[in-house]
Coordinates of C-alpha atoms in Angstrom, one line a residue:
X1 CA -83.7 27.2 -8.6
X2 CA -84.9 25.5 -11.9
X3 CA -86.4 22.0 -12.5
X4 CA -82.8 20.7 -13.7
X5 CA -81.4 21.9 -10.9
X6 CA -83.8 19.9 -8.3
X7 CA -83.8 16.8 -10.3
X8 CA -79.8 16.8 -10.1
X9 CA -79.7 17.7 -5.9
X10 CA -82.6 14.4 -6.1
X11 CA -80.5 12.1 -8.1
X12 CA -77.1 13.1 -6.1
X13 CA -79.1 12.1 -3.0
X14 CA -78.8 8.4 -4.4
X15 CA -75.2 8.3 -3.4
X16 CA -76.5 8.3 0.1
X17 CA -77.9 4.9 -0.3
X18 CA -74.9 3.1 -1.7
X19 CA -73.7 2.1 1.6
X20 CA -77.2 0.5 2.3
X21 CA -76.5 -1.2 -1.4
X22 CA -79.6 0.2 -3.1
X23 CA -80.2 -0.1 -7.1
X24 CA -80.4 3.2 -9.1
X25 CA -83.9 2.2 -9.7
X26 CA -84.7 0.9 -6.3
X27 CA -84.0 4.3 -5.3
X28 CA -86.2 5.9 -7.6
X29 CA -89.0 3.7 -6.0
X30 CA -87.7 4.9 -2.8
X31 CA -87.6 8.7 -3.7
X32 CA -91.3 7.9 -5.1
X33 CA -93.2 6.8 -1.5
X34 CA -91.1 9.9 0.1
X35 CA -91.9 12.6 -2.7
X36 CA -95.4 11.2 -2.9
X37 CA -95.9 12.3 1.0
X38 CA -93.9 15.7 0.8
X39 CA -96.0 16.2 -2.3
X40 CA -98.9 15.7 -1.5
X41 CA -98.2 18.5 1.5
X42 CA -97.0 20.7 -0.9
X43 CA -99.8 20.2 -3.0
X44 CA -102.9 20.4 -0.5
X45 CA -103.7 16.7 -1.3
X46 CA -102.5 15.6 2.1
X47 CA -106.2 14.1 2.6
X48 CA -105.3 11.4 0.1
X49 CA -103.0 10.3 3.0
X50 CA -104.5 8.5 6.4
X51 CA -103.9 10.8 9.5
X52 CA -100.9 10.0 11.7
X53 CA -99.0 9.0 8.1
X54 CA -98.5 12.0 6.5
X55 CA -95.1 13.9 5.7
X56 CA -95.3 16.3 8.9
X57 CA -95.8 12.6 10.8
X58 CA -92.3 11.6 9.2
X59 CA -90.6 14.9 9.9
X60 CA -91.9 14.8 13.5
X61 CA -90.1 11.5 14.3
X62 CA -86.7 11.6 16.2
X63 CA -84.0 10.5 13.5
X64 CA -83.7 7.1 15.8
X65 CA -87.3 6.4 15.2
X66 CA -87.7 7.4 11.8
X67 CA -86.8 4.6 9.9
X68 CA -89.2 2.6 12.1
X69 CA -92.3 4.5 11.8
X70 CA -91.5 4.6 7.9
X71 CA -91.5 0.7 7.2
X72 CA -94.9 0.4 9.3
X73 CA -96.4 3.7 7.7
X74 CA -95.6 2.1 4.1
X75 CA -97.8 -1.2 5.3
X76 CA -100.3 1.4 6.7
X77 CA -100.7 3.2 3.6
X78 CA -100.8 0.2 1.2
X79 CA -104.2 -0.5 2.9
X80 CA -105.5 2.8 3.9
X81 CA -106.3 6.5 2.3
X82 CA -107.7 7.0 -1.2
X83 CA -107.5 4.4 -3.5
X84 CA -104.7 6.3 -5.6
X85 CA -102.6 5.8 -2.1
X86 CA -103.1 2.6 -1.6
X87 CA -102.0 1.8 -5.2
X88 CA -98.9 4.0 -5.1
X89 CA -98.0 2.3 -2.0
X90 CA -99.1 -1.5 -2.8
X91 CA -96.8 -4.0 -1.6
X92 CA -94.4 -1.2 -0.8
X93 CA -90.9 -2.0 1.7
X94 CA -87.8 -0.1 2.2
X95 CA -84.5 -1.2 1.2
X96 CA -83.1 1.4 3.5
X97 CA -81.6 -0.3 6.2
X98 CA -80.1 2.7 8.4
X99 CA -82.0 5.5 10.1
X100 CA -79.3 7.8 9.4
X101 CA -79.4 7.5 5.8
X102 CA -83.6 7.6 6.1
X103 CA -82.7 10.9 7.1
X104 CA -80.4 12.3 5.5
X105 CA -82.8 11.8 2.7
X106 CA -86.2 13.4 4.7
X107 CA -83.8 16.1 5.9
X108 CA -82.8 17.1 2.4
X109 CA -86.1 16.6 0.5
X110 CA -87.3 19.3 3.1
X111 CA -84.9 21.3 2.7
X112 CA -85.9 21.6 -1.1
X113 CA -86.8 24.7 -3.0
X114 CA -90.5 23.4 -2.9
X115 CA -91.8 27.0 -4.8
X116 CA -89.7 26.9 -7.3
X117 CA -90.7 23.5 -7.5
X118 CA -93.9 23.9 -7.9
X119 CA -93.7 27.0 -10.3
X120 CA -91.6 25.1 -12.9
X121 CA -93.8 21.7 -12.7
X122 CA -93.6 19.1 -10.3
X123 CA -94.8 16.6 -13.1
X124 CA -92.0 18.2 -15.0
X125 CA -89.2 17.3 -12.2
X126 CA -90.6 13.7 -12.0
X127 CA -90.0 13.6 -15.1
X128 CA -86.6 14.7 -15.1
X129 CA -85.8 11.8 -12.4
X130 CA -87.3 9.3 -14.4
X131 CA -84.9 10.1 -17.5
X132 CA -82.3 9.9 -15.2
X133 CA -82.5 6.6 -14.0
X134 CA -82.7 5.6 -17.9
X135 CA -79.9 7.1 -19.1
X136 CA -77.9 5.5 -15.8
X137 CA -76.4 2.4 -17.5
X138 CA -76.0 0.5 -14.4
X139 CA -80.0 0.9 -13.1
X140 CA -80.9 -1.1 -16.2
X141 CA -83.8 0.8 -17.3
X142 CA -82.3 1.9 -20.7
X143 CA -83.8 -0.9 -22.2
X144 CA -87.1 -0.2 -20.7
X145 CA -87.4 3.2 -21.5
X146 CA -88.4 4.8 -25.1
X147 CA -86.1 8.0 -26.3
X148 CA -87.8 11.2 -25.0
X149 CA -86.5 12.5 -28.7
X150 CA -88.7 9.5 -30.6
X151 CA -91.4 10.0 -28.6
X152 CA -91.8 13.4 -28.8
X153 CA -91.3 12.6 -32.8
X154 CA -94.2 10.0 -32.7
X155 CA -96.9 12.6 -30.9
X156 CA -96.0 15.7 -32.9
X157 CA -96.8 13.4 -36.3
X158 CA -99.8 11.6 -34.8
X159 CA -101.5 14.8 -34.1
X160 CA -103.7 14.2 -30.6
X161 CA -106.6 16.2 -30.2
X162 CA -108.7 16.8 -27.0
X163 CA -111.5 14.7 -28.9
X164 CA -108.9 11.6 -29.0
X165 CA -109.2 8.1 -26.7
X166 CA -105.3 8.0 -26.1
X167 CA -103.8 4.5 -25.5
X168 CA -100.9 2.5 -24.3
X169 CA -101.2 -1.0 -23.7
X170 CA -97.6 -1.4 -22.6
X171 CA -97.3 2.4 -20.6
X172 CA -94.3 2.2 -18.9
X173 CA -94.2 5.0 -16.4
X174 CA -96.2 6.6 -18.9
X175 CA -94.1 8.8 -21.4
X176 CA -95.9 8.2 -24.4
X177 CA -98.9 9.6 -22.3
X178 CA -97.2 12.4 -21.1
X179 CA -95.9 13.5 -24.0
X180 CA -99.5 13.5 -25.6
X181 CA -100.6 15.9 -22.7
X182 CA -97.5 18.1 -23.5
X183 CA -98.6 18.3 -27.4
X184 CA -102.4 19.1 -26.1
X185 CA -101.0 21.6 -23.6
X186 CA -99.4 23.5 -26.4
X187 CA -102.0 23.9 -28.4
X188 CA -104.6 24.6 -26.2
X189 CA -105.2 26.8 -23.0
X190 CA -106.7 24.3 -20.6
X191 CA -107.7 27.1 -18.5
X192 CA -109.9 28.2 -21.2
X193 CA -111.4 24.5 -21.7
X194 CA -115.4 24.3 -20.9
X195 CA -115.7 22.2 -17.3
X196 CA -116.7 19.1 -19.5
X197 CA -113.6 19.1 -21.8
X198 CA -111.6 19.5 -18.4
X199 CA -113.4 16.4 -17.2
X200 CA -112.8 14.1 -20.5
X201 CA -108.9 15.5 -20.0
X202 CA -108.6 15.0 -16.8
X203 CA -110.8 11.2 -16.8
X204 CA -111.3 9.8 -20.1
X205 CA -108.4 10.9 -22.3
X206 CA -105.5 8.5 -21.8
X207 CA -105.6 5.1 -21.4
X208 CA -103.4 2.6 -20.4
X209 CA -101.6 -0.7 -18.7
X210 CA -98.4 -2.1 -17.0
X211 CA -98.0 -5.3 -16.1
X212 CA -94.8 -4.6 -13.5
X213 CA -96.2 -2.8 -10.2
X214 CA -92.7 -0.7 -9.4
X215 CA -93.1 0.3 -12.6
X216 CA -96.6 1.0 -12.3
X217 CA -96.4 3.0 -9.2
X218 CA -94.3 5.3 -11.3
X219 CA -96.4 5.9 -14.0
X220 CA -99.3 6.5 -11.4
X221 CA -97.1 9.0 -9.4
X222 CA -95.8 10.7 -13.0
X223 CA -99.8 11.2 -14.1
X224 CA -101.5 12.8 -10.7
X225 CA -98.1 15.3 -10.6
X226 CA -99.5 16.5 -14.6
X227 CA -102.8 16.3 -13.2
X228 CA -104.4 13.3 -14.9
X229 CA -106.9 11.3 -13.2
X230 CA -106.0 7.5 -12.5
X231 CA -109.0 6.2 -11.8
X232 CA -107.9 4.0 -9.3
X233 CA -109.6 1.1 -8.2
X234 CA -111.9 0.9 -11.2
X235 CA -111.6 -1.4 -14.3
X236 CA -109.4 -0.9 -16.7
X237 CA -111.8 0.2 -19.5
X238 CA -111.5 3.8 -17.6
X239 CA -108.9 6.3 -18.0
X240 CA -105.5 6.2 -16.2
X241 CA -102.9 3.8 -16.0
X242 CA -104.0 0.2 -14.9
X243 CA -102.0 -2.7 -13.1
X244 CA -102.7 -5.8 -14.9
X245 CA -101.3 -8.0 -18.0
X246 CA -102.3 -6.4 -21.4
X247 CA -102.0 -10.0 -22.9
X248 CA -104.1 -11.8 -20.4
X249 CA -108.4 -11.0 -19.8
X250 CA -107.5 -7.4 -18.4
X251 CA -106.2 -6.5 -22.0
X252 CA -109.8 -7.7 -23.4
X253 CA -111.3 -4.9 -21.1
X254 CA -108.9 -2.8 -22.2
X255 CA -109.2 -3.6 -26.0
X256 CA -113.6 -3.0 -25.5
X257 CA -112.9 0.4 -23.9
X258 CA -111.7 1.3 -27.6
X259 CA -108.7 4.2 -28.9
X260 CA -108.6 6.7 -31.1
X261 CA -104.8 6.9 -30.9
X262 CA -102.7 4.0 -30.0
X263 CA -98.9 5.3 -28.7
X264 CA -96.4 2.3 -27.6
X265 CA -93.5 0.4 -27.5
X266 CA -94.3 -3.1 -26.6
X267 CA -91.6 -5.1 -25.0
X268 CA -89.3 -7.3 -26.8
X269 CA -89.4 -11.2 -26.6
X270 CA -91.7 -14.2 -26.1
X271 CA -94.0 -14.8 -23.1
X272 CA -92.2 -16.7 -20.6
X273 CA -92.6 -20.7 -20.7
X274 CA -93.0 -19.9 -23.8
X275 CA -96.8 -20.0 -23.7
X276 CA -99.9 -18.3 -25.2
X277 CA -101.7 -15.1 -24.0
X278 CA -104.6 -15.9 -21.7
X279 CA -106.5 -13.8 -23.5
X280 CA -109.1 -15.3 -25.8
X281 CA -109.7 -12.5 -28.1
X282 CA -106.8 -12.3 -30.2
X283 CA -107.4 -14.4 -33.6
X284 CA -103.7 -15.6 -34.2
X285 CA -102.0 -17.5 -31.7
X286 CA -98.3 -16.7 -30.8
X287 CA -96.1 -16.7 -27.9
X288 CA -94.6 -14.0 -29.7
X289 CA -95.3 -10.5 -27.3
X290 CA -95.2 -8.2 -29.9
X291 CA -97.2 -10.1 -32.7
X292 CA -99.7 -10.3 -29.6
X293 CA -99.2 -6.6 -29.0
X294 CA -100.1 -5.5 -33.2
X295 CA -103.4 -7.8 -32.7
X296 CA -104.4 -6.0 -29.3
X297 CA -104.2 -2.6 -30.8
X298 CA -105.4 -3.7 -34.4
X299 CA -108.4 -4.7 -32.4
X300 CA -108.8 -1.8 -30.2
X301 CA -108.8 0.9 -33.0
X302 CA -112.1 2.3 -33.1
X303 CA -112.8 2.8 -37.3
X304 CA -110.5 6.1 -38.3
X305 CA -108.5 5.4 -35.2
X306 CA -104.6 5.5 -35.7
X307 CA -101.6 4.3 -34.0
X308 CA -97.7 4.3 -34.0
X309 CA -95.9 1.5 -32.4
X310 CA -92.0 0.4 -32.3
X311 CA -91.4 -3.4 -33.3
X312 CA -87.9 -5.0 -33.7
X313 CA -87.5 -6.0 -37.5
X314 CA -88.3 -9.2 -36.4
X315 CA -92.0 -8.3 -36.9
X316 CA -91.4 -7.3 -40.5
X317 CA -90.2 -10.7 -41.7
X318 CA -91.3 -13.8 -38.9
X319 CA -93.2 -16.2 -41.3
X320 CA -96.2 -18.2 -40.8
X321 CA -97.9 -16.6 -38.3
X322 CA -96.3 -13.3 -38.6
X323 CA -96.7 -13.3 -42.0
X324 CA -100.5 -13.7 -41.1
X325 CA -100.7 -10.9 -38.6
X326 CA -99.1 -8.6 -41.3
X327 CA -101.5 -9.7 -43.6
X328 CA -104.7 -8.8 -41.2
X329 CA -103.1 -5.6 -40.1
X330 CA -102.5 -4.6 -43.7
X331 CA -106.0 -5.4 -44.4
X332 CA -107.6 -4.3 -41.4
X333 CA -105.5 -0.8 -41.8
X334 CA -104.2 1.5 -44.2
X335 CA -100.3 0.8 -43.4
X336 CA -99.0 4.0 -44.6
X337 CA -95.5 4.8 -43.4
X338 CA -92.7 2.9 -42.0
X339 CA -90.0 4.5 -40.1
X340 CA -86.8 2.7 -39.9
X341 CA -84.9 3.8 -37.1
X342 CA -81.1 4.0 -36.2
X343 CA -79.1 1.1 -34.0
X344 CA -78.4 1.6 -30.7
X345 CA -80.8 4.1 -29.5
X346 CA -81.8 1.4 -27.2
X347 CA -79.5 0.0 -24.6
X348 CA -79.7 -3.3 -26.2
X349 CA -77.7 -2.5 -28.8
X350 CA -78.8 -5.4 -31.4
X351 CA -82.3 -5.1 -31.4
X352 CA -83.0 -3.2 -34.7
X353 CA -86.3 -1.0 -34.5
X354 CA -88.8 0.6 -36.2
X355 CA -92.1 2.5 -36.4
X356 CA -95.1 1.5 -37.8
X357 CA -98.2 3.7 -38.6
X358 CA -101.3 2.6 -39.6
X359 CA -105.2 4.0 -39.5
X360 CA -107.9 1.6 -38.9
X361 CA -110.4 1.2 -41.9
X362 CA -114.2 1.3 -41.6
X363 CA -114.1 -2.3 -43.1
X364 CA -111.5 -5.5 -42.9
X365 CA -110.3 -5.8 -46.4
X366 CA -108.1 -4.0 -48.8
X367 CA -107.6 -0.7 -46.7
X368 CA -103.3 -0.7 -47.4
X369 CA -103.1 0.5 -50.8
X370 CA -99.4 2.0 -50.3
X371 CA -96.5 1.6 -47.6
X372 CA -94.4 4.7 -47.6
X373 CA -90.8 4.2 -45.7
X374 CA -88.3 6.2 -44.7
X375 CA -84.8 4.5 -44.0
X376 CA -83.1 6.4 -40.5
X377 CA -80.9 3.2 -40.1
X378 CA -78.2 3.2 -43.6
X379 CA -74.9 4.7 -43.2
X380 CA -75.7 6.8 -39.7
X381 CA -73.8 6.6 -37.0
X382 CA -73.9 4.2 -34.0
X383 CA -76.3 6.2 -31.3
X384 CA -75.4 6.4 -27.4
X385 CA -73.5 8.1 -25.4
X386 CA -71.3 9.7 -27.4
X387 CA -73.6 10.6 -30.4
X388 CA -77.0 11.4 -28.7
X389 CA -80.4 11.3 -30.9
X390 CA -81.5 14.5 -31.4
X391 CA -85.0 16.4 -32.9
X392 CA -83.2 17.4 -35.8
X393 CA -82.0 13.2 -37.1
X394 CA -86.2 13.7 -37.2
X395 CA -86.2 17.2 -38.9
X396 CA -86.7 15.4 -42.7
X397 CA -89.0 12.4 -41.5
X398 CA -91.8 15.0 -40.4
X399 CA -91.6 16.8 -43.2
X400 CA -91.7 13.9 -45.2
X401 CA -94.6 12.6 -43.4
X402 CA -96.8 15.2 -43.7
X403 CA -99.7 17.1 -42.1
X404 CA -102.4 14.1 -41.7
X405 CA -101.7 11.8 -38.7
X406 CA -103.9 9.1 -41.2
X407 CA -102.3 8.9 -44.1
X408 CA -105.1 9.2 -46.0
X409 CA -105.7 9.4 -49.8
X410 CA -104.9 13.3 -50.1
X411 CA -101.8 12.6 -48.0
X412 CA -100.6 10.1 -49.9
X413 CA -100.8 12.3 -53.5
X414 CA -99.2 15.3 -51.6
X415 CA -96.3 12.4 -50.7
X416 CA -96.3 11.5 -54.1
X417 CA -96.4 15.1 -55.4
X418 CA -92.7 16.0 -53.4
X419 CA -91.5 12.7 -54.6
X420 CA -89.4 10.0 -53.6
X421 CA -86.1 10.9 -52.0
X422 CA -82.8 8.8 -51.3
X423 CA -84.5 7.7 -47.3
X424 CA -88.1 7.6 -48.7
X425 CA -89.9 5.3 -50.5
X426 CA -93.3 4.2 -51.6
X427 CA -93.9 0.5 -52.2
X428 CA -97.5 -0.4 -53.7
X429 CA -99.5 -3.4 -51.7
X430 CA -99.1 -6.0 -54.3
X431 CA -95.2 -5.3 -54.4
X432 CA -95.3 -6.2 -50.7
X433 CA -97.2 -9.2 -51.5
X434 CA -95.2 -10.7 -53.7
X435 CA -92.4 -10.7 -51.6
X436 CA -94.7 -12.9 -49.1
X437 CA -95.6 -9.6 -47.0
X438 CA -92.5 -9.6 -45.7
X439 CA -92.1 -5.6 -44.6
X440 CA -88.3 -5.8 -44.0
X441 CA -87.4 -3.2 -47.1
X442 CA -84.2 -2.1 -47.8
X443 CA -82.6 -0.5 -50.6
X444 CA -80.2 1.5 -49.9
X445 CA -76.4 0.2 -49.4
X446 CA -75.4 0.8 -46.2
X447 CA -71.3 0.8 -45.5
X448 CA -71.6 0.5 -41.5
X449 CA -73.5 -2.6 -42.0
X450 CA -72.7 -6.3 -42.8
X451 CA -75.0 -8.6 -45.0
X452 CA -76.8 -8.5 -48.1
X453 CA -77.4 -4.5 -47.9
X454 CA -73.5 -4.3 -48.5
X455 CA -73.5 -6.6 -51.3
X456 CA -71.8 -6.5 -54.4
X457 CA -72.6 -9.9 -56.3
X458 CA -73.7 -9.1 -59.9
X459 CA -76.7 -11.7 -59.1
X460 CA -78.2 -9.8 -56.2
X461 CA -77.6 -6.9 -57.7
X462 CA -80.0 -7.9 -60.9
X463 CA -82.6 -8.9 -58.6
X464 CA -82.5 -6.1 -56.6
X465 CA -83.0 -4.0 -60.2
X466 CA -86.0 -6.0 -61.2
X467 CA -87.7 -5.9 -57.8
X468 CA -87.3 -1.8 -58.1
X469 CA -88.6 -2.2 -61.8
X470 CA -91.6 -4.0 -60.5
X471 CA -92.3 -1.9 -57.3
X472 CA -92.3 1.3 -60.2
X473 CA -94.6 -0.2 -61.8
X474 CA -96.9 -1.8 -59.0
X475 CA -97.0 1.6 -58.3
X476 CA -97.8 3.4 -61.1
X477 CA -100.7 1.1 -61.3
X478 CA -101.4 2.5 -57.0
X479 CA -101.3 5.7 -58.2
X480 CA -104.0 5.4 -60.9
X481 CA -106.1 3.6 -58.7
X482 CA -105.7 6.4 -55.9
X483 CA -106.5 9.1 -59.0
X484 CA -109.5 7.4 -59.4
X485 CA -110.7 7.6 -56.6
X486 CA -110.0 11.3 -56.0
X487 CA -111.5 12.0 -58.9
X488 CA -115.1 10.0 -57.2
X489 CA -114.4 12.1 -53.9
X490 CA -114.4 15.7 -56.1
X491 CA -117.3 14.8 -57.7
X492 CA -119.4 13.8 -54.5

């Protein structure tokens, strides 16, 4: 029996909670304090658990009983066992409400193909439950959860090494971690790792925080089943995933602790009320949770540290204080490459997207030089169900992108070397300024789309011709500057 297979006898098991009118993501909570006892059984970590509350306890229980003993044992074990047990089951309750349908579900998770299980992955079929409830419409996680196709996209560029700090200040249940331990495991044996290097992966590799404990537990549940150390019960400034509010004083621990590689997709909108962070470390004050989000990790880079982030457009253009963000970030950072990316791959279907990647510099001025963009979004089809994002809509990007994760100045000439191409672009720093900093750049005409993209006025179009004159040559001038200096870095 393979992983797929599992996952779908898991997921069909939802249908036995209907009657009992329980969410698709209520059940994945559920399916998460059952699988984390017959789990833990299966994986000789049963001492996590307090005696008397383990799975064999469950199992034991007459199918009357059962439902019972589980409500109490979830109180039980939000207070006792090892601190990743207690967090797992924090504030836990049922939303079962019939001890026949408690066991039908005990009954079949038992009656699971548990080595196969284990042969494939466990981490791997947790996985595979947790894409399922995204993809499910009605649960109303879409929204929530990142494209396993971008994601993947985002590691492979970014390049993590065993020697990285891996962050995500808004984790989710984790894929942008898990993904990173994916990309590691391919390219190294961690059998073969010395027993420090298995420590630092294990305990000091990734990084991160959610501020929604349901969603929290998952994450915690997804990283001990790929073997990563949640550190439970210590600050956030260790590794794991940690419960707490990226935007208020836990994110300023979090920020200290330092990244080499920031991976995230912040969520959408303002803080509610309206208000500012409680933070007091962020220089620019917004309401604005993304804006909030760039300054976090902007700060948290450690000098040669690099990130990739999704932002709405709106991020690109806001004024005032947006504009001012943009302006520190493309100080504070080289900038290098902006990835536009296609409507609709997220289940709120207007919220246009992007990627930006950026490398802190060792100082706080003048580190963008040149913004490199590559337009996924003109004239491509309307992702979802019916046209699914694949690897290969990323095929060109990579390529495009290159081989360094920092865009550095080598990069950049190797960019410039292949040439521009109808998606990509290079615009030169002062270009951007002159338009205000505003990184919202479009140029090519897009037929699927309204507004000014589309447009035909003879007026637009002669500004749109000067602007591209003046990007040429802002970046001709770019380029001798960046010639210049490889020149000073042969000769030393």
């Amino acid at each position: 029996m393979t992983t797929q297979d599992i996952v779908g006898k898991l997921w069909n098991l939802c249908n036995v909670l209907k009657d009992d009118g329980v969410t698709y993501h209520e059940y994945v909570t559920e399916l998460t304090y059952l699988l984390f006892l017959k789990m833990a059984e299966e994986t000789g970590q049963h001492r996590k658990l307090p005696k008397g509350y383990r799975w064999a306890d469950l199992t034991a229980r007459s199918s009357a009983e059962r439902l019972e003993f589980y409500k109490k044992a979830l109180i039980h074990l939000g207070n006792h066992g090892s601190a990743l047990a207690k967090e797992i089951f924090a504030n836990a309750s049922s939303s079962i409400k019939k001890p026949a349908t408690l066991s039908t579900l005990v009954t079949e998770i038992d009656r699971l193909d548990w080595y196969s299980a284990r042969q494939e992955g466990l981490g791997d079929l947790y996985e595979g439950l947790l894409e399922k409830n995204a993809n499910e419409k009605k649960s109303g996680a879409g929204q929530y959860f990142t494209p396993r196709v971008l994601i993947d996209c985002m590691v492979r560029v970014m390049k993590p090494s065993l020697d990285d700090r891996i962050q995500d200040p808004a984790a989710g249940t984790g894929g942008f971690l898990i993904a990173a331990h994916h990309e590691l495991k391919a390219q190294h044996d961690f059998n073969a790792l010395t027993p420090p290097q298995q420590r630092k992966l294990r305990s000091a590799t990734f990084f991160g925080m959610e501020h929604v404990q349901d969603t929290h537990r998952l994450a915690l549940m997804n990283l001990m089943l790929h073997g990563i150390d949640s550190n439970s019960g210590s600050g956030p400034g260790k590794g794991g995933i940690h419960y707490g509010d990226t935007l208020g004083p836990d994110g300023e621990t979090l920020s200290k602790a330092g990244a080499t590689l920031i991976l995230t997709n912040p969520p959408f909108g303002s803080k509610k009320g309206g208000g500012l962070p409680s933070r007091t470390d962020l220089p620019f004050p917004t309401s604005n949770k993304q804006l909030c989000f760039v300054q976090h990790i902007v700060g948290a880079l450690t000098p040669g540290g690099r990130a990739a982030v999704i932002l709405p457009d709106n991020v690109l253009f806001e004024g005032n204080v947006g504009a001012e963000i943009r302006r520190d970030l493309m100080d504070k950072c080289n900038l290098h490459t902006i990835l536009r990316l296609p409507t609709g791959i997220f289940y709120a279907q207007g919220v246009k997207t992007n990627v930006l990647f950026f490398t802190r510099g060792t100082t706080d001025k003048g580190n963008t030089r040149q913004t490199w963009l590559y337009d996924l979004r003109a004239d491509l089809p309307q992702f979802g169900k019916r046209t699914a994002l694949t690897r290969e809509h990323f095929a060109d990007f990579e390529t495009a992108f290159g081989d360094d994760p920092r865009g550095g100045t080598k990069a950049l000439s190797k960019r410039r070397d292949r040439g521009e191409q109808s998606r990509w672009r290079a615009f030169s720093r002062e270009w951007i300024a002159k338009r205000g900093d505003n990184l919202d750049i479009a140029w090519l005409k897009d037929e699927s789309a309204d507004g000014t993209e589309n447009s035909s006025d003879p007026a637009a179009l002669a500004r749109e011709t000067i602007e591209q004159l003046e990007a040429a040559l802002d970046e001709l001038r770019s380029i001798l500057e960046i010639l210049g200096e490889e020149v000073e870095e042969s000769q030393e």
